[in-house]
Coordinates of C-alpha atoms in Angstrom, one line a residue:
X1040 CA 1.4 32.5 8.5
X1041 CA 1.6 34.8 11.4
X1042 CA 5.1 36.1 10.4
X1043 CA 3.7 37.0 6.9
X1044 CA 0.7 38.7 8.4
X1045 CA 3.1 40.8 10.7
X1046 CA 5.3 41.6 7.8
X1047 CA 2.4 42.8 5.8
X1048 CA 1.3 45.2 8.5
X1049 CA 4.9 46.6 9.1
X1050 CA 5.1 47.1 5.3
X1051 CA 1.9 48.8 5.3
X1052 CA 3.0 51.1 8.3
X1053 CA 6.3 52.0 6.5
X1054 CA 4.4 52.8 3.1
X1055 CA 1.9 54.9 4.9
X1056 CA 4.7 56.7 7.0
X1057 CA 6.6 57.3 3.6
X1058 CA 3.8 58.5 1.6
X1059 CA 3.1 61.0 4.4
X1060 CA 6.8 62.3 4.5
X1061 CA 7.1 62.6 0.6
X1062 CA 3.8 64.8 0.5
X1063 CA 4.3 66.9 3.7
X1064 CA 6.7 69.4 1.7
X1065 CA 4.2 69.7 -1.4
X1066 CA 1.2 70.2 1.2
X1067 CA 3.2 72.8 3.2
X1068 CA 4.0 74.7 0.1
X1069 CA 0.3 74.7 -1.3
X1070 CA -0.9 75.7 2.1
X1071 CA 1.5 78.5 2.6
X1072 CA 0.3 79.6 -1.1
X1073 CA -3.1 79.4 -0.3
X1074 CA -2.9 81.2 3.1
X1075 CA -1.0 84.0 1.5
X1076 CA -3.8 84.4 -1.1
X1077 CA -6.3 84.5 1.5
X1078 CA -4.5 87.1 3.4
X1079 CA -4.1 89.0 0.3
X1080 CA -7.8 88.7 -0.7
X1081 CA -8.9 89.7 2.9
X1082 CA -6.6 92.9 2.5
X1083 CA -7.9 93.8 -1.0
X1084 CA -11.6 93.6 0.4
X1085 CA -10.6 95.8 3.2
X1086 CA -9.3 98.3 0.9
X1087 CA -12.3 98.2 -1.6
X1088 CA -14.6 98.7 1.4
X1089 CA -12.6 101.6 2.7
X1090 CA -12.7 103.1 -0.6
X1091 CA -16.6 102.5 -0.7
X1092 CA -16.8 104.1 2.8
X1093 CA -14.6 107.2 1.7
X1094 CA -16.7 107.7 -1.7
X1095 CA -20.1 107.4 0.3
X1096 CA -18.8 110.0 3.1
X1097 CA -17.7 112.7 0.7
X1098 CA -20.9 112.1 -1.4
X1099 CA -22.8 112.5 2.0
X1100 CA -20.5 115.7 2.8
X1101 CA -21.7 117.3 -0.3
X1102 CA -25.5 116.3 0.3
X1103 CA -25.1 117.9 3.7
X1104 CA -23.6 121.3 2.5
X1105 CA -26.4 121.8 -0.1
X1106 CA -29.2 121.3 2.5
X1107 CA -27.1 123.6 4.6
X1108 CA -26.9 126.3 1.9
X1109 CA -30.5 125.9 1.1
X1110 CA -31.7 126.2 4.6
X1111 CA -29.3 129.0 5.3
X1112 CA -27.9 127.2 7.9
X1113 CA -28.7 124.4 10.7
X1114 CA -26.8 122.9 13.4
X1115 CA -27.9 119.2 13.0
X1116 CA -26.9 119.7 9.3
X1117 CA -23.4 120.9 10.5
X1118 CA -23.1 118.0 13.1
X1119 CA -23.9 115.5 10.3
X1120 CA -21.4 117.0 8.0
X1121 CA -18.6 117.0 10.5
X1122 CA -19.5 113.2 11.3
X1123 CA -19.3 112.4 7.4
X1124 CA -16.0 114.4 7.4
X1125 CA -14.4 112.2 10.2
X1126 CA -15.5 109.2 8.5
X1127 CA -14.0 110.0 5.3
X1128 CA -10.5 111.1 6.8
X1129 CA -10.5 107.8 8.8
X1130 CA -11.1 106.0 5.8
X1131 CA -8.8 107.9 3.6
X1132 CA -6.1 107.5 6.3
X1133 CA -6.4 103.6 5.8
X1134 CA -6.4 103.7 2.3
X1135 CA -3.0 105.6 2.4
X1136 CA -1.5 103.3 4.9
X1137 CA -2.6 100.3 3.0
X1138 CA -1.0 101.7 0.2
X1139 CA 2.1 102.5 2.0
X1140 CA 2.6 99.1 3.1
X1141 CA 2.4 97.6 -0.4
X1142 CA 5.7 96.0 -1.7
X1143 CA 7.5 98.2 -4.3
X1144 CA 6.9 96.9 -7.8
X1145 CA 3.4 95.5 -6.7
X1146 CA 1.5 98.3 -6.1
X1147 CA 0.2 98.9 -9.7
X1148 CA 0.0 102.6 -8.9
X1149 CA -2.2 102.4 -5.8
X1150 CA 0.3 104.7 -4.1
X1151 CA -0.2 107.3 -6.7
X1152 CA -4.0 107.0 -6.7
X1153 CA -4.4 107.1 -3.1
X1154 CA -1.9 110.2 -2.9
X1155 CA -4.0 111.9 -5.6
X1156 CA -7.2 111.1 -3.6
X1157 CA -5.7 112.7 -0.6
X1158 CA -4.8 115.8 -2.6
X1159 CA -8.1 116.5 -4.1
X1160 CA -9.9 115.6 -0.8
X1161 CA -7.8 118.6 0.8
X1162 CA -9.2 120.5 -2.0
X1163 CA -12.8 119.4 -1.4
X1164 CA -12.5 120.1 2.2
X1165 CA -11.5 123.6 1.4
X1166 CA -14.4 124.1 -0.9
X1167 CA -16.9 122.7 1.7
X1168 CA -15.7 123.7 5.2
X1169 CA -15.8 127.5 4.8
X1170 CA -19.7 127.1 4.2
X1171 CA -20.0 125.9 7.9
X1172 CA -17.7 128.8 8.9
X1173 CA -20.1 131.3 7.9
X1174 CA -19.5 132.0 4.3
X1175 CA -22.6 131.1 2.9
X1176 CA -23.1 133.9 0.5
X1177 CA -20.7 132.3 -2.0
X1178 CA -22.5 129.0 -1.4
X1179 CA -23.6 127.9 -5.1
X1180 CA -20.2 128.7 -6.4
X1181 CA -18.3 126.6 -3.6
X1182 CA -21.0 123.9 -4.2
X1183 CA -20.4 124.0 -8.0
X1184 CA -16.6 123.7 -7.4
X1185 CA -16.9 120.7 -4.8
X1186 CA -19.6 119.1 -7.1
X1187 CA -16.7 119.0 -10.0
X1188 CA -14.2 118.1 -7.4
X1189 CA -16.2 115.1 -6.2
X1190 CA -16.5 113.9 -9.9
X1191 CA -12.9 114.4 -10.6
X1192 CA -12.3 112.1 -7.6
X1193 CA -14.9 109.5 -8.6
X1194 CA -13.4 109.3 -12.2
X1195 CA -9.7 109.7 -11.9
X1196 CA -8.9 108.0 -8.7
X1197 CA -11.8 105.9 -7.1
X1198 CA -12.7 104.0 -10.3
X1199 CA -9.1 103.3 -10.9
X1200 CA -8.5 102.0 -7.5
X1201 CA -11.8 99.9 -7.8
X1202 CA -10.6 98.4 -11.0
X1203 CA -7.1 97.8 -9.9
X1204 CA -8.4 95.7 -7.0
X1205 CA -10.9 93.8 -8.7
X1206 CA -8.0 92.6 -11.3
X1207 CA -5.8 91.9 -8.1
X1208 CA -8.8 89.8 -7.0
X1209 CA -9.3 87.9 -10.2
X1210 CA -5.6 86.9 -10.4
X1211 CA -5.3 85.7 -6.7
X1212 CA -8.7 83.6 -7.3
X1213 CA -7.4 82.1 -10.5
X1214 CA -4.0 81.4 -8.8
X1215 CA -6.0 79.7 -5.7
X1216 CA -7.9 77.7 -8.2
X1217 CA -5.1 76.5 -10.0
X1218 CA -3.3 75.5 -6.9
X1219 CA -6.5 73.6 -5.7
X1220 CA -6.8 71.7 -8.7
X1221 CA -3.3 70.5 -8.5
X1222 CA -3.5 69.6 -4.8
X1223 CA -6.8 67.8 -5.8
X1224 CA -5.0 65.5 -8.5
X1225 CA -1.9 65.0 -6.1
X1226 CA -4.4 64.1 -3.1
X1227 CA -6.0 61.6 -5.3
X1228 CA -2.8 59.9 -6.3
X1229 CA -1.9 59.8 -2.6
X1230 CA -5.1 58.6 -1.5
X1231 CA -5.0 55.6 -4.0
X1232 CA -1.6 54.8 -2.6
X1233 CA -2.6 55.1 1.0
X1234 CA -5.9 53.1 0.3
X1235 CA -3.5 50.3 -1.0
X1236 CA -1.1 50.2 1.8
X1237 CA -3.8 50.9 4.3
X1238 CA -5.9 48.0 3.4
X1239 CA -3.4 45.8 5.2
X1240 CA -3.6 47.8 8.3
X1241 CA -7.3 47.7 8.3
X1242 CA -7.1 43.7 8.3
X1243 CA -5.8 44.0 11.8
X1244 CA -8.0 46.4 13.2
X1245 CA -10.9 45.5 15.2
X1246 CA -13.8 46.8 13.4
X1247 CA -16.2 46.2 16.3
X1248 CA -13.8 48.2 18.5
X1249 CA -13.5 51.1 16.3
X1250 CA -17.3 51.4 15.5
X1251 CA -18.0 51.3 19.2
X1252 CA -15.5 53.9 19.9
X1253 CA -16.7 56.0 17.3
X1254 CA -20.4 55.8 18.4
X1255 CA -19.4 56.4 21.9
X1256 CA -17.6 59.4 21.1
X1257 CA -20.6 60.8 19.0
X1258 CA -23.0 60.1 21.6
X1259 CA -20.8 61.9 24.5
X1260 CA -21.2 65.1 22.8
X1261 CA -25.1 64.8 21.6
X1262 CA -28.1 64.7 23.2
X1263 CA -29.9 61.5 22.1
X1264 CA -33.4 62.8 21.8
X1265 CA -32.9 65.9 20.0
X1266 CA -29.4 65.5 18.3
X1267 CA -28.2 68.8 19.6
X1268 CA -24.9 69.3 21.6
X1269 CA -25.1 68.5 25.0
X1270 CA -23.8 69.9 28.3
X1271 CA -20.6 67.8 27.7
X1272 CA -20.0 69.5 24.5
X1273 CA -20.9 73.0 25.9
X1274 CA -17.9 72.5 28.4
X1275 CA -15.6 71.7 25.5
X1276 CA -17.2 74.7 23.4
X1277 CA -16.5 77.0 26.5
X1278 CA -12.9 75.6 27.1
X1279 CA -12.1 76.8 23.5
X1280 CA -13.7 79.6 23.6
X1281 CA -11.9 80.7 26.8
X1282 CA -8.5 79.9 25.2
X1283 CA -9.1 82.0 22.2
X1284 CA -10.3 85.0 24.1
X1285 CA -7.1 84.8 26.4
X1286 CA -5.5 85.9 23.0
X1287 CA -8.0 88.3 21.5
X1288 CA -11.4 89.6 22.9
X1289 CA -13.8 87.6 20.7
X1290 CA -17.5 89.0 20.8
X1291 CA -20.0 86.4 21.2
X1292 CA -23.7 86.2 22.6
X1293 CA -25.8 83.7 24.2
X1294 CA -29.7 83.1 24.0
X1295 CA -31.2 80.9 26.6
X1296 CA -34.6 79.5 25.6
X1297 CA -37.2 77.9 27.7
X1298 CA -40.5 76.2 26.4
X1299 CA -43.4 78.1 28.0
X1300 CA -45.7 75.8 30.3
X1301 CA -43.8 72.6 29.1
X1302 CA -44.5 70.7 32.2
X1303 CA -48.4 71.2 31.5
X1304 CA -47.9 70.0 28.3
X1305 CA -46.2 67.2 29.1
X1306 CA -48.5 65.9 31.8
X1307 CA -51.6 66.4 29.5
X1308 CA -50.4 64.8 26.6
X1309 CA -47.8 62.4 27.7
X1310 CA -43.9 61.8 27.7
X1311 CA -43.9 60.8 24.2
X1312 CA -45.6 63.8 22.9
X1313 CA -43.3 65.6 25.1
X1314 CA -40.3 63.9 23.4
X1315 CA -41.7 64.5 20.2
X1316 CA -42.0 68.3 20.9
X1317 CA -38.4 68.6 22.1
X1318 CA -37.1 66.9 19.1
X1319 CA -39.3 69.0 16.5
X1320 CA -38.5 72.3 18.7
X1321 CA -34.7 71.6 18.5
X1322 CA -35.3 71.0 14.7
X1323 CA -36.9 74.5 14.4
X1324 CA -34.1 76.2 16.2
X1325 CA -31.5 74.6 13.9
X1326 CA -33.3 75.9 10.9
X1327 CA -33.2 79.4 12.2
X1328 CA -29.8 80.1 12.9
X1329 CA -26.5 80.1 11.1
X1330 CA -24.3 77.1 10.5
X1331 CA -21.6 78.4 12.4
X1332 CA -23.9 79.0 15.6
X1333 CA -24.1 76.2 18.2
X1334 CA -27.3 75.0 19.6
X1335 CA -27.1 73.1 22.9
X1336 CA -29.7 71.1 24.8
X1337 CA -29.2 72.8 28.3
X1338 CA -31.4 70.7 30.4
X1339 CA -35.1 69.5 30.1
X1340 CA -37.0 72.0 27.9
X1341 CA -34.1 74.6 28.3
X1342 CA -31.9 75.2 25.3
X1343 CA -28.8 77.5 24.7
X1344 CA -27.8 79.1 21.4
X1345 CA -24.2 80.3 21.1
X1346 CA -23.7 83.1 18.5
X1347 CA -20.4 83.5 17.4
X1348 CA -19.1 87.0 16.7
X1349 CA -22.4 88.6 17.6
X1350 CA -23.3 91.7 19.4
X1351 CA -26.0 92.1 21.6
X1352 CA -28.2 94.2 19.5
X1353 CA -27.7 91.4 16.7
X1354 CA -28.5 88.6 19.1
X1355 CA -31.8 90.4 20.3
X1356 CA -32.7 90.5 16.5
X1357 CA -31.8 86.6 16.3
X1358 CA -33.8 85.9 19.5
X1359 CA -37.0 87.8 18.4
X1360 CA -36.7 85.8 15.0
X1361 CA -36.7 82.5 16.9
X1362 CA -39.6 83.6 19.2
X1363 CA -41.5 84.7 16.1
X1364 CA -40.6 81.4 14.3
X1365 CA -41.7 79.2 17.4
X1366 CA -44.9 81.1 17.6
X1367 CA -46.1 80.5 14.3
X1368 CA -44.9 77.2 14.1
X1369 CA -47.6 74.3 14.3
X1370 CA -46.1 71.2 16.0
X1371 CA -48.0 67.9 15.9
X1372 CA -48.8 65.1 18.6
X1373 CA -47.5 61.5 17.9
X1374 CA -50.8 60.8 16.3
X1375 CA -50.6 63.4 13.6
X1376 CA -53.2 65.8 15.3
X1377 CA -52.1 69.5 15.8
X1378 CA -50.8 70.5 19.2
X1379 CA -51.6 73.4 21.0
X1380 CA -49.8 76.6 20.2
X1381 CA -46.4 76.4 21.7
X1382 CA -44.4 79.6 22.8
X1383 CA -40.9 80.3 24.3
X1384 CA -39.4 82.8 26.6
X1385 CA -35.8 83.9 25.8
X1386 CA -32.9 85.6 27.6
X1387 CA -30.1 87.3 25.9
X1388 CA -26.7 88.5 26.9
X1389 CA -23.5 89.4 25.0
X1390 CA -20.0 89.0 25.9
X1391 CA -18.0 91.1 26.8
X1392 CA -20.9 93.6 27.2
X1393 CA -22.7 91.8 30.0
X1394 CA -20.0 89.6 31.6
X1395 CA -16.3 88.8 31.7
X1396 CA -16.6 85.1 31.4
X1397 CA -18.9 82.3 30.1
X1398 CA -20.2 81.0 33.4
X1399 CA -21.4 84.5 34.4
X1400 CA -22.6 85.2 30.7
X1401 CA -24.8 82.1 31.3
X1402 CA -26.1 83.4 34.5
X1403 CA -27.1 86.7 33.2
X1404 CA -28.8 85.1 30.3
X1405 CA -30.6 82.8 32.5
X1406 CA -31.7 85.8 34.9
X1407 CA -33.0 87.7 31.5
X1408 CA -35.0 84.5 30.6
X1409 CA -36.5 84.5 34.1
X1410 CA -37.4 88.0 33.7
X1411 CA -39.2 87.5 30.4
X1412 CA -41.1 84.7 31.9
X1413 CA -42.3 86.9 35.0
X1414 CA -43.1 89.7 32.3
X1415 CA -45.7 87.2 30.8
X1416 CA -43.6 84.5 28.6
X1417 CA -43.5 84.6 24.9
X1418 CA -40.9 87.3 24.8
X1419 CA -37.4 88.3 24.8
X1420 CA -35.4 89.6 27.8
X1421 CA -32.3 91.5 27.4
X1422 CA -30.9 94.9 27.8
X1423 CA -31.9 97.4 25.1
X1424 CA -28.9 98.1 22.7
X1425 CA -27.2 101.3 23.0

């Protein structure tokens, strides 16, 4: 009887291994196709964005030129025109560069379109720039000519470029959806085979051990009271972030929060009320951040929010949003009665603007949290954005 069981176990493992080998090549091809489609979609979106930036910039140039002529000059208007001109040149250069990198036979006329945009833009500049060099007397004629040139750029080039990329986006999305449907079907078949083969393996696994292992692993990275990440999870997050930052300087920000007068609350209403407040407070934080953000119970009544790909000025806005949500929330005691108003103080810091590594960034955010408390609590501490 034992021999039969061992034979079934070996057969199940062999079948699972064979299924994996059989499907590896198919999955690899599908993943490669999906990745290629994603890269192309990203490039197309970037090109569309550059086209929109270019169109907005040249329109702003025309508006500034009209203001300049109407007011017979103006240094601020001139400076704004130069800024929009620089933006238009930069976006046009990226459009042309993208078109040059497009494979022959797959450009759909993009190179001709961008080349035409570049020629028309040169004429457009030739009509407007003299106005800012003292030739205001023939301003109306130049403005009329520039407006006609602007309309021509929009109708003859920008709309064609936009329609071309929208068509490519549609084709790529259809290809992606078709591949996804095929892989879903393939995966379903594979899953059925794997379940049949794996059933024999499951018979020999100690379910109690597996459940205990899964529970232990979850508890190792979660705070029992609030369900948030704990310090152990934070260490893992830091390790991953530091490894990624060695390859590329990825922006992120930290918000350190501390419930104001929590000890007084805990002493007044009891530890059960304090625990309930911490759990409800954690839930409120999770409701007011993105799914990609990580909320950590840093210790006691102190929490840490990790904001990925976020600048300091953006983090300050998120912190103020959290502060306002906490101030407006009405927490309850264990018996259902309303608790007194709860507020929090927050400290904000961003990488790499405020520190060169994670640990230093934590210190900076903690210092700004302390400064917020010293300044009266229920406020955000952080350097003003430049």
